[in-house]
Amino acid sequence: METIYYTYQDFYTHTKGILYLLMIVSLFGIAGFWNFLTGKDDDNKENE
Amino acid sequence: MSDKAAIDHKTWFTPFNAISGTIIIIGIVISILRFTVGLGAVTHLSDDNPWGLWIGFDLLVGVALAAGGYVTSAAVYLFGMKKFHSAVRPAVLTGFLGYSLVVFALTYDVGRPWRLPYPFIMQQGTTSLLFEVAGCVALYLTVLFLEFVPAPLEWLGFKKVRELAVKLTLPLTVLGVVLSTLHQSSLGALYLIAPSKLHPLWYSTYLPVFFFVSSIIAGLSMVIYESALSHHYFADKMDAAHLQESEGVTLGFGKAASLILAGYFTIKVMGIAGGDHWHLLGTPYGLWFLVEMIGFVALPSFLYAVGVRNKDVTLIKWTAAWTVLGIVINRLNVSLIAFNWHLPSARRYFPHWMEIATSVFIVTIGIVLFRFIVTRMPVFYEHPEYKD
Amino acid sequence: MSISRRRFLGWVGAAGMGSVVGKSALAAGNKHFDGYHESLGVLHDISLCVGCRSCEAACCKVNELPVPDKPFTDKHVLDEERRTTAEAYTVVNKYGVTGKIGPSFRKIQCNHCAEPACASACFVKAFKKTKTGAVTYDASVCVGCRYCMIACPFEIPAYEYNESFTPRVMKCTMCHPRITKGQLPGCVEGCPMEALTLGKREDLLKIARERIRKYPGKYIDHIYGETEMGGTNWLYLSNVPFSDIGMREDLGVTPAPELTSGALSVVPLVAGLWPVFLMGIYAISKRKEIVFKEELDEAAHSRTKEDI
Ligand code: SF4
Ligand code: SF4
Ligand code: SF4
C-alpha cells in the first residue's frame, strides 16, 4: 500500500532520497553506455 | 664553519617564511582555543547571525575561487582547447588545495566537526540544499585528488599507477563539471530558504544560476591572476611550453571571462526586473548593489574586452585581480552584508579579529602548500619522462 | 470559550495520542498535504497577555534551563526587546502601540510550523514535525552547521556557542514530552490570564474566529499563523496590528520546503543530462580534430604531388 504522507516535507524527503540514489546509478549507467556506444570506434582507441 | 651556518640561516630565514610562520603560530593558538573553549570564545557568531566569516569567506568565496580546476579541465579535455593544456595542472592543483582548505575550514565552523559524515551515514536530510552541497563537495574533492594525483606519482616515479590515473581523465573531467555545476549553484540556493532575511536586490529565485555563472567567471579570472603571480615567483620552474602558452591562456580566458561577465550582468538585470525591485536601487543598499554591478561586473567585462582587443596582457591581469575582488564582494554581500539587513545595527554581525586571523591562517596554509608542491612536483612543466 | 485544563486531559484520555493519526479526508494520492489531523497547537490571545513573565518562569522550570540572574518577577527586563536564546526557549516582549493606552505584550517561542523551514534545511533530519504538532529536535545527530537558524523565518533556534564539545541547537519543544503524557505545556499551565490555550489546531482556529465574531471591533480580523509560511501550530489573536508588536507580516504563505524545491528539482536533471551534453561536446570537438588532421594530411599530400 502506498504510504500516506501528512506533510509535504516528509513526502519530499522520501522522493528526494530515491532521486539521489537514481542519480548515482545514472552517472555510472551513462558512463557504461558511453563505453558501449563508442566501443567499436577505431579512432577512439588510438586517441585515448 | 661560520660561513656555512650563515648560508643555512639565510636560506631558511626568508621574509616569506617569517611572515607565514608567524601567521601559522597565531593560527594554531586560535585553533586550540576554538576546539577547547568553543565557538563563542573566538567568534562573534550569535543566535541572529549563525553564519559568519567562516561561511561567507572560507566556504562561499573559497569554493568560487577554486572553480579554476573544473573550468580549465573542461576547456581543455571536453571543448578540445588543447592549446591551454599547460594551464590544467596549476588550476587543478589550486582547485584541490582550495577544496581541501574549505573542508578544513568547515571543521572550525560546525559545532561538532567529527560528525561531518553524519548526513551520509546516519540520516539523510535530502530536502536540504546543504545536503547537496556536502555530498558534491565530498565527491568533488575526491575527483580533484584523482585528477591531480598523476603529478605526485610522476614525482615519485610510480609509472603503472600513473597510467591508470591518466586513463580516467575524461570521466573525471565530466564528473567534475557535473559536480561543480551542482554545488556551485547550490551554494547560492542555500539562501533561497530565507527570503525574509536576505535583501531583495540579492535574493532572487535565480540565485543558483547567479552563483554558477559567477563561479565560471571566478575560475577563469583566478587562472589568469594566478598565472600572473606564478610567473613572477616561479618562472624558473616553468618549461618552454608553459611559458609559450601562457599568453594565449591569458588572452583566451580573458575573452571568455569578458563574454560571461556580460551575460552575468544581463541575467542580474533580469533578476531585478523579475522581482520588480527597481525602486530599491535608490536606497543605500541599492547604491551598494550598483557599485557591485557596475564597478565589479560591467567594468571588468569592458576592461577584459579592451585588453583582448589590444592584446594587452597587463590590463587583462589587473582586470582579473579586480574581478576576483568583485566575486569576493558578491559572496560577502549575499552571506553577510545584505543578510539580516532588516535587523537593527546592534544585532548585526561583524567578525571577531580571531575569525579574520583564522581565515588568514587557512589561506596561508594554502599558499605554503602550493609553494611546497610546485617547487617539487611537475606542475608548471611536463615531466621529461612523461611527455605525451 | 477557552478550554479548561480538565477538558484537555479528558480528550487525551479518550482519544489517546496514538490514534491522533486518523486517515485524512484528502490523503489519497499524496497530492495535497494538509498536515497531521488532530495535531495540537497553542492559541496566544495577545489582548489577554499582561506581560507577567509567568510563562517564562514555567518554561525555565519544566525544561530545566539555567535560571537567569534577574528574577522572572523583574519587570525592567521588558524594557529591552529580547529574542529566544539557548537559555530561554520563550521570552515576552513589551511594545508601545500608538493610539492604544498601555503597552502590549507578546510571547515569542517556536511556532511549530506545519512545514518547518528548520526541518527542510537540516541535512541530517534532526528536526521532525511530529503527529502531536510539535517540531522536535534530536541533538544526537546534529552536526552544528546552524543552517536551521539561517532558515527559520521567525528567528527562533538558538545555539550553545559556549559549549566546546556538545553544543546543541535550543528551541521550544511545545513541551513534547509533557503533551504526549497528557500534561499541559509549562507556559500554558503557568499563565494566570489564560492568554494561552492548548488544543487541537482546528479547534483553536474555530475558537479564535468565534472570539473575533463575538467581540466586533476588538480584534484584528486575522489569525496569525493560520497561513503564515504555510501555517503554524502556534496561533496568535491580537487587538493591535501584528506589525506593531514586532511580528512580520511579509513572510508570505509559501511553505518553506517549497522555497527550495524548484532549485532542488533541477539537481537530478543536471546529473542526468549534463554528462550526455558534455560527452556530446567532447565527441564534436574530437571529430573536428580528426577532420582537421585529415585536411592537413590531404593538403600535404597534394603539395608533394605538385612538387613532383
Ligand atoms: S518557528 Fe522556526 S524553529 Fe520553529 S518550527 Fe518553524 S522554522 Fe522551525
Ligand atoms: S545545526 Fe544541527 S539541527 Fe541545525 S541544520 Fe545543522 S545539523 Fe541540522
Ligand atoms: S511549550 Fe514548553 S518549551 Fe515551549 S515555550 Fe512553552 S513551556 Fe517552553
PDB file of C-alpha atoms in Angstrom, chain B residues 34-41 43 45-52 55 77-80 82 109-116 118-120 122-132 134 170 173-174 177-179 181-182 186 189-197 203 208 212 339-340 342-343 347, chain C residues 81-86 117 119-126 137-155 157-168 229 248 250-251 256-257 259-260 263-264 266-268 270-271 274-275 277-279 281-283 285-286 289:
ATOM      1  CA  ARG B  34      38.376  27.134  19.279  1.00  0.00           C
ATOM      2  CA  PHE B  35      38.489  23.409  19.931  1.00  0.00           C
ATOM      3  CA  THR B  36      38.815  23.566  23.699  1.00  0.00           C
ATOM      4  CA  VAL B  37      36.755  26.558  24.781  1.00  0.00           C
ATOM      5  CA  GLY B  38      34.239  26.638  21.935  1.00  0.00           C
ATOM      6  CA  LEU B  39      32.970  28.831  19.126  1.00  0.00           C
ATOM      7  CA  GLY B  40      31.873  31.555  21.498  1.00  0.00           C
ATOM      8  CA  ALA B  41      35.450  32.255  22.570  1.00  0.00           C
ATOM      9  CA  THR B  43      33.859  34.344  17.094  1.00  0.00           C
ATOM     10  CA  LEU B  45      28.579  34.490  15.926  1.00  0.00           C
ATOM     11  CA  SER B  46      25.218  34.926  17.605  1.00  0.00           C
ATOM     12  CA  ASP B  47      21.732  33.499  17.514  1.00  0.00           C
ATOM     13  CA  ASP B  48      20.819  36.139  14.928  1.00  0.00           C
ATOM     14  CA  ASN B  49      23.974  35.590  12.896  1.00  0.00           C
ATOM     15  CA  PRO B  50      24.701  31.880  12.893  1.00  0.00           C
ATOM     16  CA  TRP B  51      26.917  32.123   9.830  1.00  0.00           C
ATOM     17  CA  GLY B  52      29.849  34.472   9.833  1.00  0.00           C
ATOM     18  CA  ILE B  55      30.991  30.539   5.896  1.00  0.00           C
ATOM     19  CA  TYR B  77      39.605  17.994 -22.294  1.00  0.00           C
ATOM     20  CA  LEU B  78      35.978  18.470 -23.304  1.00  0.00           C
ATOM     21  CA  PHE B  79      35.927  21.548 -25.512  1.00  0.00           C
ATOM     22  CA  GLY B  80      39.166  20.486 -27.161  1.00  0.00           C
ATOM     23  CA  LYS B  82      44.452  21.815 -26.467  1.00  0.00           C
ATOM     24  CA  ASP B 109      32.823  26.357  11.848  1.00  0.00           C
ATOM     25  CA  VAL B 110      30.487  23.479  12.608  1.00  0.00           C
ATOM     26  CA  GLY B 111      29.735  22.763  16.227  1.00  0.00           C
ATOM     27  CA  ARG B 112      30.687  19.088  16.209  1.00  0.00           C
ATOM     28  CA  PRO B 113      33.093  18.585  13.295  1.00  0.00           C
ATOM     29  CA  TRP B 114      33.636  14.892  13.953  1.00  0.00           C
ATOM     30  CA  ARG B 115      30.015  14.422  12.921  1.00  0.00           C
ATOM     31  CA  LEU B 116      30.541  15.851   9.426  1.00  0.00           C
ATOM     32  CA  TYR B 118      26.611  12.028   9.669  1.00  0.00           C
ATOM     33  CA  PRO B 119      24.453  13.323   6.792  1.00  0.00           C
ATOM     34  CA  PHE B 120      25.678  10.372   4.740  1.00  0.00           C
ATOM     35  CA  MET B 122      23.266   8.400   9.835  1.00  0.00           C
ATOM     36  CA  GLN B 123      20.240  10.182   8.392  1.00  0.00           C
ATOM     37  CA  GLN B 124      19.897  11.842   5.014  1.00  0.00           C
ATOM     38  CA  GLY B 125      18.268  15.239   5.108  1.00  0.00           C
ATOM     39  CA  THR B 126      17.557  15.073   1.400  1.00  0.00           C
ATOM     40  CA  THR B 127      15.438  18.224   1.264  1.00  0.00           C
ATOM     41  CA  SER B 128      18.349  20.334   2.435  1.00  0.00           C
ATOM     42  CA  LEU B 129      20.434  22.227  -0.083  1.00  0.00           C
ATOM     43  CA  LEU B 130      23.280  21.797   2.350  1.00  0.00           C
ATOM     44  CA  PHE B 131      22.999  18.036   1.935  1.00  0.00           C
ATOM     45  CA  GLU B 132      23.521  18.501  -1.782  1.00  0.00           C
ATOM     46  CA  ALA B 134      28.058  18.495   1.275  1.00  0.00           C
ATOM     47  CA  LEU B 170      37.813  12.002 -19.400  1.00  0.00           C
ATOM     48  CA  THR B 173      36.505  15.722 -16.095  1.00  0.00           C
ATOM     49  CA  VAL B 174      32.850  15.078 -16.895  1.00  0.00           C
ATOM     50  CA  VAL B 177      31.916  19.524 -14.287  1.00  0.00           C
ATOM     51  CA  VAL B 178      28.647  17.886 -13.209  1.00  0.00           C
ATOM     52  CA  LEU B 179      29.510  18.094  -9.521  1.00  0.00           C
ATOM     53  CA  THR B 181      27.648  22.781 -11.663  1.00  0.00           C
ATOM     54  CA  LEU B 182      25.607  21.306  -8.864  1.00  0.00           C
ATOM     55  CA  SER B 186      23.558  25.107  -4.673  1.00  0.00           C
ATOM     56  CA  ALA B 189      20.424  28.123  -3.486  1.00  0.00           C
ATOM     57  CA  LEU B 190      21.238  27.773   0.228  1.00  0.00           C
ATOM     58  CA  TYR B 191      19.804  31.248   0.654  1.00  0.00           C
ATOM     59  CA  LEU B 192      16.561  30.511  -1.171  1.00  0.00           C
ATOM     60  CA  ILE B 193      15.087  29.303   2.105  1.00  0.00           C
ATOM     61  CA  ALA B 194      15.445  32.754   3.675  1.00  0.00           C
ATOM     62  CA  PRO B 195      13.623  35.331   1.520  1.00  0.00           C
ATOM     63  CA  SER B 196      12.677  37.218   4.664  1.00  0.00           C
ATOM     64  CA  LYS B 197      16.291  37.748   5.692  1.00  0.00           C
ATOM     65  CA  TYR B 203      17.564  37.487  -3.179  1.00  0.00           C
ATOM     66  CA  PRO B 208      21.643  29.316  -8.026  1.00  0.00           C
ATOM     67  CA  PHE B 212      27.019  29.062 -11.051  1.00  0.00           C
ATOM     68  CA  PHE B 339      21.870  39.199   5.029  1.00  0.00           C
ATOM     69  CA  ASN B 340      19.828  40.173   8.095  1.00  0.00           C
ATOM     70  CA  HIS B 342      16.200  44.036   8.434  1.00  0.00           C
ATOM     71  CA  LEU B 343      17.804  43.780  11.885  1.00  0.00           C
ATOM     72  CA  ARG B 347      22.065  42.807  16.240  1.00  0.00           C
TER      73      ARG B 347
ATOM     74  CA  GLU C  81      13.451  43.835  23.179  1.00  0.00           C
ATOM     75  CA  ARG C  82      14.727  40.293  23.528  1.00  0.00           C
ATOM     76  CA  ARG C  83      14.762  37.138  21.454  1.00  0.00           C
ATOM     77  CA  THR C  84      14.926  33.456  22.285  1.00  0.00           C
ATOM     78  CA  THR C  85      18.348  32.212  23.360  1.00  0.00           C
ATOM     79  CA  ALA C  86      19.977  28.939  24.312  1.00  0.00           C
ATOM     80  CA  ALA C 117      11.869  25.630   7.490  1.00  0.00           C
ATOM     81  CA  ALA C 119      13.388  20.668   9.097  1.00  0.00           C
ATOM     82  CA  SER C 120      13.656  21.445   5.414  1.00  0.00           C
ATOM     83  CA  ALA C 121      17.111  22.942   5.942  1.00  0.00           C
ATOM     84  CA  CYS C 122      18.631  20.326   8.226  1.00  0.00           C
ATOM     85  CA  PHE C 123      20.929  17.952   6.362  1.00  0.00           C
ATOM     86  CA  VAL C 124      20.698  15.217   8.990  1.00  0.00           C
ATOM     87  CA  LYS C 125      16.952  15.356   9.574  1.00  0.00           C
ATOM     88  CA  ALA C 126      17.448  16.432  13.171  1.00  0.00           C
ATOM     89  CA  TYR C 137      14.937  18.319  17.625  1.00  0.00           C
ATOM     90  CA  ASP C 138      17.348  15.417  18.051  1.00  0.00           C
ATOM     91  CA  ALA C 139      20.708  16.557  19.390  1.00  0.00           C
ATOM     92  CA  SER C 140      22.212  13.106  18.951  1.00  0.00           C
ATOM     93  CA  VAL C 141      22.647  13.573  15.194  1.00  0.00           C
ATOM     94  CA  CYS C 142      23.090  17.361  14.939  1.00  0.00           C
ATOM     95  CA  VAL C 143      26.341  18.386  13.289  1.00  0.00           C
ATOM     96  CA  GLY C 144      26.056  22.004  14.329  1.00  0.00           C
ATOM     97  CA  CYS C 145      26.054  23.612  10.913  1.00  0.00           C
ATOM     98  CA  ARG C 146      23.382  26.063  12.089  1.00  0.00           C
ATOM     99  CA  TYR C 147      21.640  26.151   8.702  1.00  0.00           C
ATOM    100  CA  CYS C 148      18.360  25.661  10.583  1.00  0.00           C
ATOM    101  CA  MET C 149      18.954  29.019  12.240  1.00  0.00           C
ATOM    102  CA  ILE C 150      19.526  30.668   8.870  1.00  0.00           C
ATOM    103  CA  ALA C 151      16.325  29.083   7.599  1.00  0.00           C
ATOM    104  CA  CYS C 152      13.839  29.781  10.409  1.00  0.00           C
ATOM    105  CA  PRO C 153      11.786  32.800   9.332  1.00  0.00           C
ATOM    106  CA  PHE C 154      10.775  33.512  12.931  1.00  0.00           C
ATOM    107  CA  GLU C 155      14.391  33.619  14.181  1.00  0.00           C
ATOM    108  CA  PRO C 157      16.527  28.407  17.161  1.00  0.00           C
ATOM    109  CA  ALA C 158      19.497  29.397  19.288  1.00  0.00           C
ATOM    110  CA  TYR C 159      22.886  27.742  19.652  1.00  0.00           C
ATOM    111  CA  GLU C 160      25.107  26.854  22.570  1.00  0.00           C
ATOM    112  CA  TYR C 161      28.164  28.692  21.259  1.00  0.00           C
ATOM    113  CA  ASN C 162      29.963  28.347  24.539  1.00  0.00           C
ATOM    114  CA  GLU C 163      29.757  24.576  24.722  1.00  0.00           C
ATOM    115  CA  SER C 164      33.013  23.192  23.379  1.00  0.00           C
ATOM    116  CA  PHE C 165      32.178  19.524  22.858  1.00  0.00           C
ATOM    117  CA  THR C 166      28.413  19.102  22.942  1.00  0.00           C
ATOM    118  CA  PRO C 167      26.848  22.268  21.570  1.00  0.00           C
ATOM    119  CA  ARG C 168      23.145  21.925  20.784  1.00  0.00           C
ATOM    120  CA  MET C 229       4.703  30.223   5.966  1.00  0.00           C
ATOM    121  CA  ARG C 248       6.483  40.168  10.424  1.00  0.00           C
ATOM    122  CA  ASP C 250       5.740  39.959   4.898  1.00  0.00           C
ATOM    123  CA  LEU C 251       6.542  36.270   5.261  1.00  0.00           C
ATOM    124  CA  ALA C 256       9.364  26.688   3.486  1.00  0.00           C
ATOM    125  CA  PRO C 257      10.170  23.421   1.639  1.00  0.00           C
ATOM    126  CA  LEU C 259      11.088  27.769  -1.500  1.00  0.00           C
ATOM    127  CA  THR C 260      13.916  25.412  -2.362  1.00  0.00           C
ATOM    128  CA  ALA C 263      16.267  24.544  -7.259  1.00  0.00           C
ATOM    129  CA  LEU C 264      16.378  21.003  -5.900  1.00  0.00           C
ATOM    130  CA  VAL C 266      16.937  20.792 -11.208  1.00  0.00           C
ATOM    131  CA  VAL C 267      19.580  18.692  -9.475  1.00  0.00           C
ATOM    132  CA  PRO C 268      18.547  15.306 -10.912  1.00  0.00           C
ATOM    133  CA  VAL C 270      21.747  18.205 -14.234  1.00  0.00           C
ATOM    134  CA  ALA C 271      23.018  14.832 -13.041  1.00  0.00           C
ATOM    135  CA  TRP C 274      24.808  17.254 -18.191  1.00  0.00           C
ATOM    136  CA  PRO C 275      27.039  14.198 -18.799  1.00  0.00           C
ATOM    137  CA  PHE C 277      25.624  17.056 -23.162  1.00  0.00           C
ATOM    138  CA  LEU C 278      29.302  17.206 -22.175  1.00  0.00           C
ATOM    139  CA  MET C 279      30.156  13.927 -23.864  1.00  0.00           C
ATOM    140  CA  ILE C 281      30.605  18.346 -26.950  1.00  0.00           C
ATOM    141  CA  TYR C 282      33.629  16.137 -26.435  1.00  0.00           C
ATOM    142  CA  ALA C 283      32.649  13.988 -29.417  1.00  0.00           C
ATOM    143  CA  SER C 285      35.493  18.611 -30.687  1.00  0.00           C
ATOM    144  CA  LYS C 286      37.183  15.263 -31.254  1.00  0.00           C
ATOM    145  CA  GLU C 289      40.213  17.486 -34.719  1.00  0.00           C
TER     146      GLU C 289
END
